[in-house]
Coordinates of C-alpha atoms in Angstrom, one line a residue:
M218 CA 19.6 -10.0 15.6
A219 CA 21.3 -10.3 12.2
D220 CA 24.0 -12.9 11.9
G221 CA 27.5 -12.2 10.3
S222 CA 26.3 -12.7 6.7
C223 CA 23.6 -10.1 7.1
V224 CA 26.2 -7.6 8.5
L225 CA 28.3 -8.2 5.5
V226 CA 25.4 -7.6 3.2
W227 CA 24.7 -4.4 5.1
A228 CA 28.3 -3.2 4.7
V229 CA 28.3 -3.8 0.9
A230 CA 24.9 -2.2 0.4
F231 CA 25.8 0.8 2.5
S232 CA 29.0 1.5 0.6
L233 CA 27.0 1.2 -2.6
C234 CA 24.5 3.8 -1.3
V235 CA 27.2 6.2 -0.4
G236 CA 29.1 5.9 -3.6
V237 CA 26.2 6.4 -6.1
S238 CA 23.3 8.8 -6.3
K239 CA 20.8 6.0 -7.1
C240 CA 20.3 3.5 -4.3
Y241 CA 16.9 1.9 -4.5
Y242 CA 15.4 -1.4 -5.6
T243 CA 12.5 -1.6 -8.1
I244 CA 10.4 -4.6 -7.3
P245 CA 7.7 -5.8 -9.8
L246 CA 4.2 -6.2 -8.5
K247 CA 1.3 -8.3 -9.8
I248 CA -2.3 -7.4 -9.3
Y249 CA -5.0 -9.7 -8.0
T250 CA -8.1 -8.1 -9.7
G251 CA -10.6 -10.0 -7.7
R252 CA -12.4 -13.0 -9.1
F253 CA -15.9 -12.4 -10.4
N254 CA -18.1 -15.0 -12.2
S255 CA -21.3 -13.4 -13.6
S256 CA -23.2 -16.7 -13.5
T257 CA -22.7 -17.2 -9.8
D258 CA -22.0 -13.7 -8.4
L259 CA -24.9 -11.9 -10.1
D260 CA -28.6 -12.3 -10.1
L261 CA -29.4 -12.5 -13.8
T262 CA -33.1 -13.2 -13.5
S263 CA -34.0 -9.5 -14.2
L264 CA -32.4 -9.9 -17.7
Q265 CA -35.1 -12.4 -18.5
Q266 CA -37.9 -10.2 -17.3
T267 CA -40.1 -8.1 -19.6
P268 CA -38.1 -5.3 -21.4
G269 CA -37.8 -2.2 -19.3
G270 CA -38.5 -4.0 -16.0
N271 CA -35.0 -3.4 -14.7
V272 CA -33.7 -1.0 -17.4
L273 CA -33.2 2.7 -17.0
S274 CA -33.0 4.9 -20.0
L275 CA -31.0 8.1 -19.2
A276 CA -33.4 10.9 -20.1
S277 CA -30.6 13.2 -21.3
D278 CA -29.3 10.5 -23.6
P279 CA -31.9 8.0 -24.9
A280 CA -29.1 5.6 -26.1
G281 CA -27.8 5.3 -22.6
Q282 CA -29.7 2.3 -21.3
V283 CA -28.4 0.7 -18.1
N284 CA -29.4 -2.6 -16.4
F285 CA -29.0 -3.0 -12.6
L286 CA -28.0 -6.5 -11.5
D287 CA -28.0 -7.7 -7.8
M288 CA -24.6 -8.8 -6.5
V289 CA -25.1 -12.3 -4.9
G290 CA -23.4 -12.9 -1.5
N291 CA -21.6 -9.5 -1.6
L292 CA -21.9 -9.2 2.1
L293 CA -19.6 -12.2 2.5
G294 CA -16.6 -10.0 1.6
D295 CA -15.1 -8.4 -1.5
S296 CA -11.7 -9.7 -2.3
G297 CA -11.1 -6.5 -4.2
R298 CA -7.9 -5.5 -5.8
G299 CA -4.6 -6.5 -4.3
Y300 CA -1.0 -5.7 -5.3
Y301 CA 1.5 -8.3 -4.4
M302 CA 5.2 -9.2 -4.7
E303 CA 7.2 -12.4 -4.7
M304 CA 9.4 -13.1 -1.7
S305 CA 11.6 -16.0 -0.5
I306 CA 11.4 -16.7 3.2
G307 CA 13.5 -19.0 5.4
T308 CA 16.4 -21.4 4.7
P309 CA 16.1 -22.9 2.3
G310 CA 13.9 -20.3 0.8
Q311 CA 10.1 -20.8 0.5
K312 CA 8.5 -18.6 -2.2
L313 CA 5.3 -16.8 -1.3
N314 CA 3.3 -13.9 -2.8
I315 CA 3.0 -11.0 -0.3
L316 CA 0.3 -8.3 -0.5
V317 CA 1.6 -4.7 -0.3
D318 CA -0.3 -2.7 2.4
T319 CA 0.6 0.8 3.5
G320 CA -2.3 0.7 6.1
S321 CA -0.7 -1.8 8.5
S322 CA 2.7 -2.5 10.0
N323 CA 3.1 -6.3 10.5
F324 CA 4.8 -8.6 8.0
A325 CA 2.6 -11.7 8.3
V326 CA 2.5 -14.9 6.3
A327 CA 0.3 -18.0 6.3
A328 CA 2.1 -20.6 8.4
A329 CA -0.7 -23.3 8.4
P330 CA -2.9 -24.8 5.7
H331 CA -6.0 -22.8 4.6
T332 CA -8.8 -23.7 2.2
F333 CA -8.3 -20.6 0.1
I334 CA -4.5 -20.6 -0.4
T335 CA -2.3 -23.0 -2.3
H336 CA 0.7 -23.1 -0.1
Y337 CA 2.1 -21.6 3.1
F338 CA 5.4 -20.9 5.0
N339 CA 6.3 -24.0 6.9
T340 CA 8.4 -22.8 9.8
E341 CA 9.6 -26.3 10.7
L342 CA 11.4 -26.5 7.3
S343 CA 13.4 -23.4 7.8
S344 CA 16.7 -23.8 9.7
T345 CA 16.9 -20.1 10.4
Y346 CA 13.4 -19.5 11.8
Q347 CA 13.3 -18.5 15.4
S348 CA 10.1 -18.2 17.4
A349 CA 9.8 -15.2 19.8
G350 CA 7.3 -17.1 21.9
R351 CA 4.8 -14.2 21.7
A352 CA 1.3 -14.4 20.4
V353 CA 0.0 -11.8 17.9
A354 CA -3.3 -10.9 16.4
V355 CA -4.3 -8.2 13.9
R356 CA -7.8 -7.1 12.8
Y357 CA -8.3 -5.2 9.6
T358 CA -11.3 -3.4 8.1
Q359 CA -12.1 -6.8 6.6
G360 CA -10.8 -10.0 8.2
N361 CA -8.4 -10.8 11.0
W362 CA -5.8 -13.4 11.9
E363 CA -3.9 -14.8 14.9
G364 CA -0.5 -16.4 15.1
E365 CA 3.0 -16.2 16.7
L366 CA 5.9 -13.9 16.3
G367 CA 9.3 -15.0 15.1
T368 CA 12.3 -13.9 13.0
D369 CA 13.8 -15.3 9.8
R370 CA 15.7 -14.4 6.7
I371 CA 14.0 -13.1 3.5
S372 CA 15.2 -12.3 0.1
I373 CA 13.4 -10.5 -2.8
P374 CA 13.8 -11.2 -6.5
K375 CA 15.2 -8.0 -8.1
G376 CA 15.6 -6.6 -4.6
P377 CA 18.8 -6.2 -2.5
N378 CA 21.4 -8.9 -3.0
G379 CA 21.6 -11.4 -0.1
T380 CA 19.2 -11.7 2.8
I381 CA 18.1 -9.6 5.7
T382 CA 16.5 -10.8 9.0
I383 CA 13.1 -9.5 9.8
N384 CA 10.2 -10.0 12.2
I385 CA 7.5 -12.4 10.9
A386 CA 4.1 -13.0 12.2
A387 CA 3.3 -16.7 11.4
I388 CA -0.5 -16.8 10.8
L389 CA -2.0 -19.9 12.4
S390 CA -5.7 -19.1 12.1
S391 CA -7.7 -16.4 10.4
D392 CA -11.3 -15.3 9.6
G393 CA -12.2 -13.4 6.5
F394 CA -8.6 -12.6 5.7
F395 CA -7.8 -15.1 3.0
L396 CA -10.6 -15.2 0.5
P397 CA -11.5 -17.5 -2.4
G398 CA -9.1 -17.3 -5.4
V399 CA -6.5 -15.0 -3.9
N400 CA -3.0 -15.5 -5.2
W401 CA -1.2 -14.2 -2.2
Q402 CA -0.3 -15.9 1.1
G403 CA 0.8 -13.0 3.3
I404 CA 0.8 -9.3 3.9
L405 CA 3.6 -6.7 4.0
G406 CA 2.6 -3.9 6.3
L407 CA 4.6 -0.8 5.4
A408 CA 3.3 1.7 7.9
Y409 CA 4.9 2.9 11.1
P410 CA 5.9 1.0 14.3
M411 CA 2.9 2.6 16.2
L412 CA 0.6 0.2 14.3
A413 CA 2.7 -2.9 14.8
R414 CA 1.1 -5.6 17.0
P415 CA 1.2 -6.6 19.7
D416 CA 3.2 -3.4 20.3
S417 CA 5.5 -0.9 18.7
T418 CA 8.7 -2.8 19.8
V419 CA 8.0 -5.1 16.8
E420 CA 10.2 -3.5 14.2
P421 CA 8.3 -3.3 10.8
F422 CA 9.7 -4.8 7.6
F423 CA 10.7 -1.5 6.0
N424 CA 12.3 -0.2 9.1
S425 CA 14.5 -3.3 9.2
M426 CA 15.5 -2.8 5.6
V427 CA 16.5 0.8 6.2
R428 CA 18.5 -0.1 9.3
Q429 CA 20.2 -3.2 7.9
L430 CA 20.8 -2.1 4.3
G431 CA 21.4 1.7 4.8
I432 CA 18.9 2.6 2.1
P433 CA 17.0 6.0 2.3
D434 CA 13.9 5.9 4.4
V435 CA 11.6 6.3 1.3
F436 CA 9.5 4.0 -0.8
S437 CA 7.1 4.5 -3.6
L438 CA 4.3 2.8 -5.5
Q439 CA 3.1 2.6 -9.0
M440 CA -0.2 0.8 -9.2
C441 CA -1.4 0.1 -12.8
G442 CA -4.7 -1.8 -12.4
A443 CA -7.0 0.9 -13.8
G444 CA -9.3 -0.5 -16.4
L445 CA -8.6 -4.2 -15.6
S446 CA -11.7 -6.3 -15.1
A447 CA -12.2 -8.8 -12.2
S448 CA -13.1 -11.4 -14.8
N449 CA -9.5 -11.7 -15.8
T450 CA -8.3 -15.3 -15.4
A451 CA -4.6 -14.6 -14.7
D452 CA -3.0 -12.0 -12.5
P453 CA -1.3 -9.4 -14.8
A454 CA 1.7 -7.3 -14.1
G455 CA 0.5 -4.6 -11.9
G456 CA 3.2 -2.0 -11.3
S457 CA 6.2 -1.5 -9.1
L458 CA 7.3 -1.1 -5.5
I459 CA 10.5 1.0 -5.2
M460 CA 12.3 0.6 -1.9
G461 CA 14.8 3.4 -1.1
G462 CA 13.5 6.1 -3.4
A463 CA 11.5 7.1 -6.4
E464 CA 12.0 6.0 -10.0
P465 CA 11.8 9.0 -12.4
T466 CA 10.7 6.9 -15.4
L467 CA 7.5 5.9 -13.6
Y468 CA 5.9 9.3 -13.5
Q469 CA 5.7 12.5 -15.5
G470 CA 5.5 16.1 -14.5
P471 CA 6.1 17.6 -11.0
M472 CA 5.8 15.7 -7.7
W473 CA 3.6 17.4 -5.2
Y474 CA 3.9 16.6 -1.5
T475 CA 1.5 16.7 1.4
P476 CA 2.8 16.5 5.0
I477 CA 2.3 13.3 7.1
K478 CA 0.4 14.6 10.1
E479 CA 1.1 11.7 12.4
E480 CA 3.4 8.7 12.0
W481 CA 1.1 5.7 12.5
Y482 CA -0.9 5.4 9.3
Y483 CA 0.2 7.7 6.5
Q484 CA -2.2 10.4 7.8
V485 CA -2.7 13.4 5.7
E486 CA -4.9 16.5 5.7
V487 CA -7.8 16.8 3.2
L488 CA -9.0 20.4 2.7
K489 CA -12.0 19.9 0.4
L490 CA -13.6 17.7 -2.2
E491 CA -15.2 18.7 -5.5
V492 CA -17.7 16.9 -7.7
G493 CA -17.2 18.2 -11.2
E494 CA -16.5 21.9 -10.4
Q495 CA -18.9 21.9 -7.5
N496 CA -17.4 22.4 -4.0
L497 CA -19.2 20.2 -1.5
N498 CA -18.9 23.1 1.0
L499 CA -18.4 20.9 4.0
D500 CA -16.3 21.9 7.0
C501 CA -12.8 20.5 6.5
R502 CA -13.2 18.6 9.8
E503 CA -15.8 16.5 8.0
Y504 CA -13.2 15.2 5.6
N505 CA -10.7 14.4 8.3
M506 CA -13.2 12.9 10.7
D507 CA -11.3 10.4 12.8
K508 CA -8.4 10.5 10.2
A509 CA -7.6 10.7 6.5
I510 CA -5.0 8.2 5.3
V511 CA -3.3 6.9 2.2
D512 CA -3.7 3.1 2.1
S513 CA -2.7 0.8 -0.8
G514 CA -4.4 -2.2 1.0
T515 CA -7.9 -0.6 0.7
T516 CA -9.6 -1.2 -2.6
L517 CA -12.0 1.8 -2.8
L518 CA -12.0 5.5 -2.0
R519 CA -13.7 5.4 1.4
L520 CA -15.4 8.6 2.7
P521 CA -16.9 9.5 6.1
V522 CA -20.6 9.0 6.0
N523 CA -21.6 12.7 5.7
V524 CA -19.0 13.2 2.9
F525 CA -20.1 10.1 1.1
N526 CA -23.7 11.2 1.1
A527 CA -22.8 14.6 -0.1
V528 CA -20.7 13.2 -3.0
V529 CA -23.6 10.9 -4.1
E530 CA -26.0 13.8 -3.9
A531 CA -23.7 16.0 -5.9
I532 CA -23.2 13.4 -8.6
T533 CA -26.9 12.7 -9.0
H534 CA -27.7 16.5 -9.1
T535 CA -25.0 17.5 -11.5
S536 CA -24.9 14.6 -14.0
L537 CA -27.1 12.6 -16.3
I538 CA -27.9 9.9 -13.7
Q539 CA -30.5 11.4 -11.4
D540 CA -32.6 8.2 -11.4
F541 CA -29.8 5.8 -10.7
S542 CA -30.5 2.8 -8.4
S543 CA -29.6 3.5 -4.8
G544 CA -28.1 -0.1 -4.7
F545 CA -25.4 1.0 -7.1
W546 CA -24.2 3.7 -4.7
A547 CA -24.4 1.3 -1.7
G548 CA -22.4 -1.4 -3.5
T549 CA -25.2 -4.0 -3.7
K550 CA -25.8 -3.7 -7.4
L551 CA -23.7 -3.5 -10.6
A552 CA -24.7 -1.1 -13.4
C553 CA -24.4 -2.8 -16.8
W554 CA -24.4 -1.2 -20.2
M555 CA -24.4 -2.7 -23.7
K556 CA -21.0 -3.4 -25.0
G557 CA -19.6 -0.4 -26.9
E558 CA -21.2 2.1 -24.6
T559 CA -18.9 4.5 -22.7
P560 CA -20.6 4.9 -19.3
W561 CA -17.9 7.2 -18.0
R562 CA -19.4 10.1 -20.0
F563 CA -22.4 10.1 -17.6
F564 CA -20.3 10.8 -14.5
P565 CA -18.3 13.8 -13.3
K566 CA -14.7 14.0 -12.2
L567 CA -13.9 14.0 -8.5
S568 CA -11.2 16.2 -7.0
I569 CA -9.4 15.9 -3.6
Y570 CA -7.6 18.9 -2.3
L571 CA -4.6 18.2 0.0
R572 CA -2.5 20.5 2.2
A573 CA 0.9 21.2 0.6
T574 CA 4.1 21.1 2.5
N575 CA 4.1 24.9 2.2
T576 CA 1.0 25.2 4.4
S577 CA -0.1 28.3 2.5
Q578 CA -0.6 26.2 -0.6
S579 CA -2.7 23.2 -1.5
F580 CA -2.9 20.9 -4.6
R581 CA -5.6 18.8 -5.9
I582 CA -5.6 15.3 -7.4
T583 CA -8.4 14.8 -9.9
I584 CA -9.7 11.3 -10.7
L585 CA -11.8 10.9 -13.8
P586 CA -14.8 8.5 -13.9
Q587 CA -12.6 5.8 -15.5
L588 CA -11.0 5.3 -12.1
Y589 CA -14.1 5.3 -9.8
I590 CA -16.6 3.6 -12.2
Q591 CA -14.8 0.3 -12.3
A592 CA -15.2 -2.4 -14.8
I593 CA -16.0 -5.7 -13.0
T594 CA -17.2 -8.3 -15.6
D595 CA -19.2 -8.9 -18.7
V596 CA -22.4 -10.8 -19.1
D597 CA -23.1 -13.1 -22.0
G598 CA -20.8 -11.0 -24.2
T599 CA -23.5 -8.3 -24.5
L600 CA -23.2 -6.3 -21.3
D601 CA -20.3 -4.7 -19.5
C602 CA -20.8 -4.3 -15.8
F603 CA -19.4 -1.7 -13.4
R604 CA -19.3 -0.9 -9.7
F605 CA -19.1 2.4 -7.8
G606 CA -15.5 2.7 -6.6
V607 CA -16.4 4.9 -3.6
S608 CA -17.9 3.7 -0.3
S609 CA -18.9 5.1 3.1
S610 CA -16.6 4.6 6.0
A611 CA -17.1 4.6 9.8
N612 CA -13.4 5.1 10.5
G613 CA -12.1 7.9 8.4
L614 CA -11.3 8.9 4.9
V615 CA -9.1 6.4 3.0
I616 CA -7.3 7.2 -0.2
G617 CA -7.2 3.6 -1.5
A618 CA -6.4 1.9 -4.8
T619 CA -9.3 3.7 -6.6
V620 CA -7.3 6.9 -6.4
M621 CA -3.7 5.6 -6.2
E622 CA -4.0 3.8 -9.5
G623 CA -3.9 7.1 -11.2
F624 CA -0.8 8.4 -9.5
Y625 CA 2.8 7.6 -8.7
V626 CA 2.8 7.8 -4.9
V627 CA 6.0 8.5 -2.8
F628 CA 6.1 7.7 0.9
D629 CA 8.9 10.0 2.0
R630 CA 9.3 9.0 5.6
A631 CA 12.6 10.8 5.9
Q632 CA 10.9 14.1 5.4
R633 CA 7.5 13.2 6.7
R634 CA 5.5 13.7 3.5
V635 CA 3.6 11.8 0.8
G636 CA 4.1 12.8 -2.8
F637 CA 1.7 12.5 -5.8
A638 CA 2.7 12.7 -9.5
L639 CA 1.0 11.6 -12.7
S640 CA 1.7 7.9 -13.2
T641 CA 3.1 6.8 -16.6
C642 CA 0.8 3.8 -16.6
S643 CA -2.3 6.1 -16.5
R644 CA -1.3 7.6 -19.9
H645 CA -2.6 4.5 -21.6
F646 CA -6.1 5.3 -20.3
S647 CA -6.0 9.1 -20.5
I648 CA -7.9 9.3 -17.2
I649 CA -5.8 11.3 -14.8
Q650 CA -5.5 15.0 -14.1
L651 CA -3.1 16.5 -11.7
T652 CA -3.9 20.1 -10.8
V653 CA -1.8 22.2 -8.6
T654 CA -3.3 25.2 -6.9
N655 CA -1.7 28.0 -5.0
T656 CA -4.1 28.9 -2.2
E657 CA -4.8 32.1 -0.3
E658 CA -6.5 31.2 2.9
N659 CA -8.8 34.2 3.5
A660 CA -11.7 33.3 5.7
G661 CA -11.1 29.7 4.9
S662 CA -11.4 30.2 1.2
I663 CA -9.3 28.3 -1.3
V664 CA -8.5 30.3 -4.5
P665 CA -7.2 28.2 -7.5
E666 CA -4.6 29.9 -9.6
V667 CA -3.1 27.4 -12.1
D668 CA -3.8 24.0 -13.7
L669 CA -0.6 22.4 -14.7
I670 CA -2.2 19.5 -16.5
S671 CA -5.6 19.5 -18.1

């Protein structure tokens, strides 16, 4: 329960929201790009082999020579991309970096020492921390943790003035959750109460903000990591989290919305996928097998196995890369070109069609190769190495950072919809297309009518 000071903050914030049209908070994010050391994370022995031993010359372009290098220890986990914000927790405040995740619902912070993190939230040093006496555990696609539930005050730089009281999961032990080199010490789950653990009575962070501050039940994300290499030594500015609305200066063109089908994850409906201009011609149930969600905490675009296989087959049949190593598609090898090469020209664009809020319409979000053929590291100053930003999934289609980095994404919980618009940060890379399609659903067909941006 909030104390008197929190109620006062709520009253001030609410009066501000009523009195002005703009009532939201723009919170800067940094991006953890993943740490990658070519001398320890790649098998470089093939580079010393006889010329041509591990080099593919693309037949359609003799200058396009590519080396394939084995990723060492890649099965131990990929720290991947992660967008995080700074937060102060407890009294007096303890500063932590918190990962932003739309695919879970617990606000959880390290509350005990761990080999891979520099500091943690010490509950004993906070005079306002209250234990709920309940154990909690969460398992993610990668990693898991266990701890105890409690409550405490938090404040956010450049966020709302004052503090609010929220539920906190104090992480006491974990496995595969904190990874080497990460610069964050907790996770902010922004999904619905249905996903909260141990049950839906644990009010998620954003629900508490909406209730206590009176802000609109909307948040939005601009994720600007496209083109950044995992060999960066410092975590650069990575975008913004806007709590309470959308910031018009962070996107251009129209905002197109798709309905939220069920309020647990941000579940949406995918109608079809295209590789280049080629329709995969799969039943739409294949794309939504188990579920299709929008998840900022997932690094890659993850596709159900049948869809993933169809995408890889379509890429190899419609592009210049028919003889590419299977290890590249499976994520066990990086593809490396000589510096100065532009490997994206060898790959087609990918398009995802989403159901529009007017159910007789759909729109497509198109991601160019600069998003899904991702720069990872350089080798000896002569090669640039890339990975495939798409993977297979056993638990549904996940629109992760690979896609979201091209768009400004609005999670409009008040109207049960997720919006996509062209992100201003993508203009610097010239890599994003947003195409809107009016659809006539005759015998299941989808007929495109107009491309707003080409």
